[in-house]
Amino acid sequence: MNKEEAYEELRVQIVTNGVAPGEILNEKDLMAQLAIGRSPLREILFRLQEENLIKPLPRLGYMVTTLDIFEVRDLVELRRELEGYAGFLAAQRITPEQLEELRTIIREAETETAPAHDVANITEYFDTRFHSLLYQAAGNQKLTKILQDLHIVMLRLWFHVGLDAIGFAHQAQNLYAVLKALEQKDAQKARAAMEDHVDQYAAQVKEKFL
């Protein structure tokens, strides 16, 4: 596979708990697994370090970063505020092309028409696409970087607590409220819809802890 495909393959494995937190990754094993050379692999590993998904261990390789369950409440509270603000900005700045792409993502999520290699990880596939586009529409690079980091942590937690069987399609109806607010360019409604989206995530994760 090429470098981008190898990056996506390894990233999805980590995010969806296919490679568990704390697991050690060896370069030689990864080269064989991903059918890729040392130089492109090291570029991939650097990208994953930037996303805080792995960290180097001298003489051992790389370790998949662990999840601090005790930080969940703080992270959810922060994400709720920032996702709401992203929705607020996006309602004012989104383009017609971005709106149409959001419509397509939601329609595809309802029918779960992910590419074949992503079927097993459909939640991660659609959820990441939706949020990435929303952040792009918000038009604030600093906000986007913070939210992307938070999003990865929240996705990993989603799978870590065993919610991988709950498809993103189940949340598609909720996202129509976000889409409608964006279409109407109603910033306050978009903020509220995104906050509600995060609240639903938090409620499902909390249920797994009880």
GROMACS .gro file of N, CA and C in nm, residues 14-17 21 53 65-76 79 149-164 201-206 208-209:
model
  129
   14ILE      N    1  -0.544   0.227   1.570
   14ILE     CA    2  -0.522   0.284   1.703
   14ILE      C    3  -0.649   0.348   1.757
   15VAL      N    4  -0.714   0.429   1.673
   15VAL     CA    5  -0.834   0.501   1.717
   15VAL      C    6  -0.947   0.406   1.755
   16THR      N    7  -0.963   0.298   1.679
   16THR     CA    8  -1.074   0.206   1.704
   16THR      C    9  -1.039   0.094   1.802
   17ASN      N   10  -0.923   0.107   1.866
   17ASN     CA   11  -0.881   0.012   1.971
   17ASN      C   12  -0.839  -0.123   1.914
   21PRO      N   13  -0.425   0.072   2.378
   21PRO     CA   14  -0.339   0.167   2.450
   21PRO      C   15  -0.232   0.092   2.529
   53LEU      N   16  -0.100   1.001   1.927
   53LEU     CA   17  -0.150   0.864   1.926
   53LEU      C   18  -0.042   0.764   1.965
   65THR      N   19  -0.029   0.560   2.293
   65THR     CA   20  -0.055   0.639   2.413
   65THR      C   21  -0.178   0.587   2.488
   66THR      N   22  -0.174   0.601   2.618
   66THR     CA   23  -0.284   0.552   2.701
   66THR      C   24  -0.393   0.657   2.715
   67LEU      N   25  -0.509   0.613   2.761
   67LEU     CA   26  -0.623   0.702   2.781
   67LEU      C   27  -0.644   0.723   2.931
   68ASP      N   28  -0.656   0.848   2.972
   68ASP     CA   29  -0.681   0.880   3.113
   68ASP      C   30  -0.831   0.896   3.134
   69ILE      N   31  -0.895   0.791   3.182
   69ILE     CA   32  -1.040   0.791   3.201
   69ILE      C   33  -1.083   0.902   3.299
   70PHE      N   34  -0.996   0.936   3.390
   70PHE     CA   35  -1.030   1.036   3.491
   70PHE      C   36  -1.039   1.178   3.433
   71GLU      N   37  -0.991   1.195   3.312
   71GLU     CA   38  -1.000   1.326   3.247
   71GLU      C   39  -1.126   1.342   3.162
   72VAL      N   40  -1.206   1.239   3.154
   72VAL     CA   41  -1.319   1.238   3.062
   72VAL      C   42  -1.413   1.356   3.086
   73ARG      N   43  -1.454   1.380   3.210
   73ARG     CA   44  -1.548   1.489   3.236
   73ARG      C   45  -1.492   1.622   3.189
   74ASP      N   46  -1.365   1.648   3.221
   74ASP     CA   47  -1.303   1.775   3.182
   74ASP      C   48  -1.298   1.788   3.030
   75LEU      N   49  -1.263   1.680   2.962
   75LEU     CA   50  -1.252   1.683   2.817
   75LEU      C   51  -1.389   1.704   2.751
   76VAL      N   52  -1.491   1.636   2.803
   76VAL     CA   53  -1.625   1.650   2.746
   76VAL      C   54  -1.677   1.792   2.765
   79ARG      N   55  -1.489   2.012   2.521
   79ARG     CA   56  -1.530   1.987   2.384
   79ARG      C   57  -1.669   2.042   2.356
  149ASP      N   58  -0.758   1.753   1.802
  149ASP     CA   59  -0.693   1.676   1.909
  149ASP      C   60  -0.797   1.618   2.005
  150LEU      N   61  -0.895   1.700   2.043
  150LEU     CA   62  -1.001   1.653   2.132
  150LEU      C   63  -1.084   1.544   2.066
  151HIS      N   64  -1.111   1.562   1.939
  151HIS     CA   65  -1.193   1.466   1.866
  151HIS      C   66  -1.128   1.328   1.864
  152ILE      N   67  -0.999   1.323   1.842
  152ILE     CA   68  -0.928   1.195   1.840
  152ILE      C   69  -0.938   1.126   1.976
  153VAL      N   70  -0.919   1.203   2.084
  153VAL     CA   71  -0.929   1.145   2.218
  153VAL      C   72  -1.069   1.091   2.243
  154MET      N   73  -1.170   1.168   2.205
  154MET     CA   74  -1.307   1.125   2.228
  154MET      C   75  -1.343   1.002   2.146
  155LEU      N   76  -1.294   0.996   2.023
  155LEU     CA   77  -1.320   0.878   1.940
  155LEU      C   78  -1.254   0.754   2.000
  156ARG      N   79  -1.131   0.769   2.044
  156ARG     CA   80  -1.063   0.655   2.106
  156ARG      C   81  -1.138   0.607   2.229
  157LEU      N   82  -1.187   0.700   2.307
  157LEU     CA   83  -1.263   0.664   2.427
  157LEU      C   84  -1.391   0.590   2.388
  158TRP      N   85  -1.458   0.638   2.283
  158TRP     CA   86  -1.581   0.576   2.232
  158TRP      C   87  -1.560   0.427   2.207
  159PHE      N   88  -1.453   0.396   2.137
  159PHE     CA   89  -1.423   0.256   2.106
  159PHE      C   90  -1.369   0.182   2.227
  160HIS      N   91  -1.292   0.250   2.311
  160HIS     CA   92  -1.229   0.187   2.426
  160HIS      C   93  -1.332   0.132   2.525
  161VAL      N   94  -1.444   0.205   2.540
  161VAL     CA   95  -1.546   0.160   2.636
  161VAL      C   96  -1.646   0.063   2.572
  162GLY      N   97  -1.622   0.028   2.446
  162GLY     CA   98  -1.705  -0.075   2.384
  162GLY      C   99  -1.822  -0.025   2.304
  163LEU      N  100  -1.817   0.099   2.257
  163LEU     CA  101  -1.929   0.154   2.181
  163LEU      C  102  -1.909   0.141   2.031
  164ASP      N  103  -1.812   0.061   1.988
  164ASP     CA  104  -1.784   0.049   1.845
  164ASP      C  105  -1.901  -0.009   1.767
  201TYR      N  106  -2.325   1.210   2.295
  201TYR     CA  107  -2.202   1.129   2.308
  201TYR      C  108  -2.172   1.105   2.455
  202ALA      N  109  -2.174   1.212   2.535
  202ALA     CA  110  -2.140   1.201   2.676
  202ALA      C  111  -2.235   1.106   2.749
  203ALA      N  112  -2.364   1.113   2.716
  203ALA     CA  113  -2.462   1.029   2.782
  203ALA      C  114  -2.436   0.881   2.753
  204GLN      N  115  -2.400   0.849   2.630
  204GLN     CA  116  -2.375   0.709   2.594
  204GLN      C  117  -2.247   0.656   2.660
  205VAL      N  118  -2.144   0.740   2.665
  205VAL     CA  119  -2.020   0.700   2.730
  205VAL      C  120  -2.044   0.683   2.880
  206LYS      N  121  -2.118   0.776   2.941
  206LYS     CA  122  -2.147   0.768   3.084
  206LYS      C  123  -2.222   0.641   3.117
  208LYS      N  124  -2.195   0.357   2.984
  208LYS     CA  125  -2.103   0.244   2.985
  208LYS      C  126  -2.023   0.236   3.115
  209PHE      N  127  -2.006   0.351   3.179
  209PHE     CA  128  -1.929   0.354   3.303
  209PHE      C  129  -2.013   0.309   3.423
   0.00000   0.00000   0.00000
